[in-house]
CSV table of C-alpha atoms in Angstrom, one decimal:
chain,number,residue,atom,x,y,z
Q,420,MET,CA,145.9,128.6,103.0
Q,421,SER,CA,147.1,129.5,106.5
Q,422,ILE,CA,146.6,133.2,105.5
Q,423,TYR,CA,142.9,132.5,104.8
Q,424,ALA,CA,142.5,130.4,107.9
Q,425,HIS,CA,143.7,133.2,110.1
Q,426,ASN,CA,142.4,136.4,108.6
Q,427,GLY,CA,138.9,135.7,109.6
Q,428,TYR,CA,137.3,135.8,106.1
Q,429,MET,CA,136.8,132.1,105.9
Q,430,THR,CA,134.8,132.0,109.1
Q,431,ALA,CA,132.8,135.1,108.5
Q,432,LEU,CA,129.1,134.4,107.9
Q,433,PRO,CA,127.9,135.2,104.3
Q,434,THR,CA,126.0,138.4,104.0
Q,435,LEU,CA,122.4,137.5,103.3
Q,436,ASP,CA,120.8,139.2,100.4
Q,437,PRO,CA,117.4,140.5,101.7
Q,438,THR,CA,115.5,138.9,98.9
Q,439,THR,CA,117.2,135.5,99.4
Q,440,ALA,CA,116.6,135.7,103.2
Q,441,GLN,CA,112.9,136.4,102.5
Q,442,ASP,CA,112.7,133.5,100.1
Q,443,CYS,CA,114.2,131.0,102.5
Q,444,CYS,CA,111.2,131.6,104.8
Q,445,GLU,CA,108.6,130.8,102.1
Q,446,PRO,CA,107.1,127.3,102.2
Q,447,THR,CA,109.0,125.3,99.7
Q,448,GLY,CA,108.4,121.6,100.2
Q,449,ARG,CA,109.2,121.8,103.9
Q,450,PRO,CA,106.5,120.0,105.9
Q,451,ALA,CA,104.3,122.5,107.7
Q,452,LEU,CA,103.4,119.6,110.1
Q,453,ASP,CA,106.1,117.7,112.0
Q,454,ALA,CA,105.4,114.1,113.1
Q,455,GLU,CA,104.1,115.1,116.6
Q,456,GLN,CA,101.8,117.8,115.3
Q,457,ALA,CA,100.4,115.4,112.7
Q,458,LYS,CA,99.8,112.7,115.3
Q,459,GLN,CA,97.8,115.1,117.4
Q,460,LYS,CA,95.8,116.5,114.5
Q,461,ALA,CA,95.0,113.0,113.1
Q,462,LEU,CA,93.2,112.1,116.4
Q,463,VAL,CA,90.2,114.3,115.6
Q,464,PHE,CA,89.9,113.0,112.1
Q,465,LYS,CA,89.9,109.4,113.5
Q,466,ALA,CA,87.0,110.5,115.6
Q,467,LEU,CA,85.2,111.8,112.5
Q,468,ALA,CA,86.1,108.8,110.3
Q,469,ASP,CA,83.1,106.7,111.2
Q,470,PRO,CA,79.6,107.0,109.7
Q,471,ASN,CA,77.8,106.4,113.0
Q,472,ARG,CA,79.9,109.1,114.8
Q,473,LEU,CA,79.1,111.6,112.0
Q,474,ARG,CA,75.4,110.8,112.4
Q,475,LEU,CA,75.6,111.2,116.2
Q,476,LEU,CA,77.3,114.6,115.8
Q,477,SER,CA,74.6,115.5,113.2
Q,478,MET,CA,71.8,114.5,115.6
Q,479,VAL,CA,73.2,116.4,118.5
Q,480,LYS,CA,73.8,119.4,116.3
Q,481,ALA,CA,70.2,119.2,115.0
Q,482,GLU,CA,68.7,119.2,118.4
Q,483,SER,CA,67.0,122.5,119.0
Q,484,SER,CA,67.6,122.4,122.7
Q,485,GLY,CA,71.3,122.2,122.2
Q,486,GLU,CA,71.7,118.8,123.9
Q,487,SER,CA,70.6,115.2,123.3
Q,488,CYS,CA,69.9,112.5,125.8
Q,489,VAL,CA,71.8,109.3,125.1
Q,490,CYS,CA,68.4,107.6,125.4
Q,491,ASP,CA,67.2,109.5,122.2
Q,492,LEU,CA,70.4,108.8,120.2
Q,493,THR,CA,70.3,105.0,120.3
Q,494,GLU,CA,67.2,104.1,118.4
Q,495,PRO,CA,67.8,106.2,115.2
Q,496,LEU,CA,71.1,104.5,114.6
Q,497,GLY,CA,69.7,101.0,115.1
Q,498,LEU,CA,72.6,100.1,117.5
Q,499,GLY,CA,72.8,98.9,121.0
Q,500,GLN,CA,73.3,101.5,123.8
Q,501,PRO,CA,76.8,100.2,124.7
Q,502,THR,CA,77.9,100.7,121.1
Q,503,VAL,CA,76.4,104.2,120.9
Q,504,SER,CA,78.1,105.1,124.3
Q,505,HIS,CA,81.4,103.8,122.9
Q,506,HIS,CA,81.1,106.1,119.9
Q,507,LEU,CA,80.0,109.0,122.0
Q,508,LYS,CA,83.0,108.5,124.3
Q,509,ILE,CA,85.4,108.8,121.3
Q,510,LEU,CA,83.7,112.1,120.3
Q,511,VAL,CA,84.0,113.4,123.9
Q,512,ASP,CA,87.7,112.3,124.1
Q,513,ALA,CA,88.3,114.1,120.8
Q,514,GLY,CA,86.9,117.3,122.2
Q,515,LEU,CA,83.9,117.4,119.9
Q,516,LEU,CA,81.1,116.7,122.4
Q,517,HIS,CA,80.5,117.7,125.9
Q,518,ARG,CA,78.9,115.1,128.3
Q,519,GLU,CA,76.9,115.9,131.3
Q,520,LYS,CA,75.4,113.2,133.6
Q,521,ARG,CA,72.0,114.2,135.1
Q,522,GLY,CA,70.1,111.5,137.0
Q,523,THR,CA,69.9,108.3,135.1
Q,524,TRP,CA,71.0,109.7,131.7
Q,525,ALA,CA,73.9,111.4,130.1
Q,526,TYR,CA,73.3,114.4,127.9
Q,527,TYR,CA,75.5,115.4,125.0
Q,528,SER,CA,76.1,118.8,123.4
Q,529,LEU,CA,78.5,120.1,120.8
Q,530,VAL,CA,81.6,121.8,122.3
Q,531,PRO,CA,81.3,125.4,121.0
Q,532,GLY,CA,83.7,126.1,118.2
Q,533,ALA,CA,85.0,122.5,118.0
Q,534,LEU,CA,83.9,121.8,114.4
Q,535,ASP,CA,85.2,125.2,113.4
Q,536,ASP,CA,88.6,124.3,114.9
Q,537,VAL,CA,88.7,121.2,112.8
Q,538,ALA,CA,88.0,123.2,109.7
Q,539,GLY,CA,90.8,125.5,110.9
Q,540,ILE,CA,93.2,122.5,110.9
Q,541,LEU,CA,92.4,121.9,107.3
Q,542,ALA,CA,92.8,125.5,106.4
Q,543,LYS,CA,96.3,125.6,108.0
Q,544,LEU,CA,97.6,122.3,106.8
A,186,MET,CA,31.7,104.7,128.8
A,187,SER,CA,29.7,103.7,125.8
A,188,ILE,CA,28.5,107.3,125.4
A,189,TYR,CA,32.1,108.5,125.0
A,190,ALA,CA,33.0,105.7,122.7
A,191,HIS,CA,30.2,106.6,120.2
A,192,ASN,CA,29.8,110.3,120.2
A,193,GLY,CA,32.9,110.9,118.1
A,194,TYR,CA,34.8,113.0,120.6
A,195,MET,CA,37.2,110.2,121.7
A,196,THR,CA,38.3,109.5,118.1
A,197,ALA,CA,38.5,113.1,116.9
A,198,LEU,CA,42.1,114.3,116.0
A,199,PRO,CA,43.3,117.1,118.2
A,200,THR,CA,43.4,120.5,116.5
A,201,LEU,CA,47.0,121.5,116.0
A,202,ASP,CA,48.0,124.8,117.4
A,203,PRO,CA,49.9,126.6,114.6
A,204,THR,CA,52.9,127.1,116.8
A,205,THR,CA,53.0,123.4,117.7
A,206,ALA,CA,52.7,122.5,114.0
A,207,GLN,CA,55.6,124.8,113.2
A,208,ASP,CA,57.7,123.3,116.0
A,209,CYS,CA,57.2,119.8,114.7
A,210,CYS,CA,59.1,120.7,111.6
A,211,GLU,CA,62.1,122.2,113.4
A,212,PRO,CA,65.1,119.8,113.6
A,213,THR,CA,64.6,118.0,116.9
A,214,GLY,CA,66.9,115.0,117.2
A,215,ARG,CA,66.2,113.9,113.6
A,216,PRO,CA,69.5,113.0,112.0
A,217,ALA,CA,70.5,115.4,109.3
A,218,LEU,CA,72.7,112.7,107.8
A,219,ASP,CA,71.2,109.3,106.8
A,220,ALA,CA,73.3,106.2,106.9
A,221,GLU,CA,74.3,106.4,103.3
A,222,GLN,CA,75.3,110.1,103.4
A,223,ALA,CA,77.3,109.4,106.6
A,224,LYS,CA,79.1,106.5,105.0
A,225,GLN,CA,80.1,108.6,102.0
A,226,LYS,CA,81.2,111.6,104.1
A,227,ALA,CA,83.2,109.4,106.5
A,228,LEU,CA,85.5,108.3,103.6
A,229,VAL,CA,87.3,111.6,103.4
A,230,PHE,CA,87.8,111.7,107.2
A,231,LYS,CA,89.3,108.2,107.0
A,232,ALA,CA,91.8,109.5,104.4
A,233,LEU,CA,92.6,112.4,106.8
A,234,ALA,CA,92.8,110.1,109.9
A,235,ASP,CA,96.5,109.3,109.6
A,236,PRO,CA,99.5,111.4,110.7
A,237,ASN,CA,101.6,110.5,107.6
A,238,ARG,CA,98.8,111.4,105.2
A,239,LEU,CA,98.3,114.8,107.0
A,240,ARG,CA,102.0,115.4,106.6
A,241,LEU,CA,101.9,114.5,102.9
A,242,LEU,CA,99.0,116.9,102.3
A,243,SER,CA,100.9,119.5,104.2
A,244,MET,CA,104.0,119.0,102.1
A,245,VAL,CA,102.2,119.1,98.8
A,246,LYS,CA,100.3,122.3,100.0
A,247,ALA,CA,103.6,123.9,101.1
A,248,GLU,CA,105.3,123.3,97.7
A,249,SER,CA,105.5,126.7,96.0
A,250,SER,CA,105.3,125.2,92.5
A,251,GLY,CA,101.9,123.7,93.4
A,252,GLU,CA,103.0,120.1,92.9
A,253,SER,CA,105.4,117.6,94.5
A,254,CYS,CA,107.3,114.7,93.0
A,255,VAL,CA,106.8,111.5,94.9
A,256,CYS,CA,110.6,111.3,94.9
A,257,ASP,CA,110.7,114.4,97.2
A,258,LEU,CA,107.9,113.1,99.6
A,259,THR,CA,109.5,109.9,100.7
A,260,GLU,CA,112.6,111.1,102.6
A,261,PRO,CA,111.0,113.6,104.9
A,262,LEU,CA,108.6,111.0,106.3
A,263,GLY,CA,111.2,108.4,106.8
A,264,LEU,CA,109.1,105.8,105.1
A,265,GLY,CA,109.7,103.5,102.2
A,266,GLN,CA,108.4,104.6,98.8
A,267,PRO,CA,105.8,101.8,98.5
A,268,THR,CA,104.3,103.0,101.9
A,269,VAL,CA,104.3,106.6,100.8
A,270,SER,CA,102.7,105.6,97.4
A,271,HIS,CA,100.0,103.7,99.4
A,272,HIS,CA,99.2,106.7,101.5
A,273,LEU,CA,99.1,109.0,98.4
A,274,LYS,CA,96.7,106.6,96.6
A,275,ILE,CA,94.3,106.9,99.6
A,276,LEU,CA,94.5,110.7,99.3
A,277,VAL,CA,93.9,110.5,95.5
A,278,ASP,CA,91.0,108.1,96.0
A,279,ALA,CA,89.4,110.4,98.5
A,280,GLY,CA,89.5,113.3,96.0
A,281,LEU,CA,92.1,115.3,98.0
A,282,LEU,CA,95.1,115.0,95.7
A,283,HIS,CA,95.5,114.9,91.9
A,284,ARG,CA,98.2,112.6,90.5
A,285,GLU,CA,100.0,113.1,87.2
A,286,LYS,CA,102.5,110.7,85.9
A,287,ARG,CA,105.4,112.3,83.9
A,288,GLY,CA,108.3,110.2,82.8
A,289,THR,CA,109.6,108.1,85.7
A,290,TRP,CA,107.9,110.0,88.5
A,291,ALA,CA,104.4,110.8,89.6
A,292,TYR,CA,103.6,114.4,90.6
A,293,TYR,CA,100.9,115.3,93.2
A,294,SER,CA,98.9,118.5,93.6
A,295,LEU,CA,96.0,119.5,95.8
A,296,VAL,CA,92.6,119.2,94.2
A,297,PRO,CA,91.4,122.8,94.1
A,298,GLY,CA,88.7,123.4,96.7
A,299,ALA,CA,88.9,119.9,98.1
A,300,LEU,CA,90.0,120.9,101.7
A,301,ASP,CA,87.4,123.6,101.6
A,302,ASP,CA,84.8,121.0,100.7
A,303,VAL,CA,85.7,118.9,103.8
A,304,ALA,CA,85.4,122.0,105.9
A,305,GLY,CA,81.9,122.4,104.3
A,306,ILE,CA,80.9,118.9,105.4
A,307,LEU,CA,81.7,119.9,109.0
A,308,ALA,CA,79.8,123.2,108.7
A,309,LYS,CA,76.7,121.3,107.3
A,310,LEU,CA,76.7,118.3,109.6
């Protein structure tokens, strides 16, 4: 045993067969997302996980001018303005909507590419 | 004033300019999603709005065999099996995962096209 312990063979790293080395890098049950990545990515789905917020995004997207005044978003939902503003803030915080205050009103537009980025999260899960 | 009120001009409908008529049919703030559609579509985002469920999807997707035993999904998350089964049920109910019971264990696989369908919801908002 002392012979093996001192001749270096026992501590030599095994030679990796190229095929085996390749296989060990294939996804095989290993989570592609760690806990922190998953926590970050879940945030945008939380923002989307509400019917009124989906309708707000839909309305802003459908606006031919590219932006919607908060004053035009309240009535179609049948909700009070504080509630609509609360939902809009969640969409802004999630990086889906851009908000610009001009005079009395705030105007909302889609952040370019944001919905595509969410689709990208799904593609790369 | 009575002259205007009786000669018909005041009550005549304005002639629509063709361009104006066309514009009125463009999407202009009208919600593309009604309340019921939005409620349905929000369900899948609710299923995705949790870090552990995103990790479960990620693990099932990464499995080279195409399916994962529930017995292999519990340990990486550091959660108890009842909790993991609860999350898996939500993903099955949302149409994202397929469940097959074989012997003692249940095996989960991605529903083909399901993640693409969610990306499609975002594209068509």
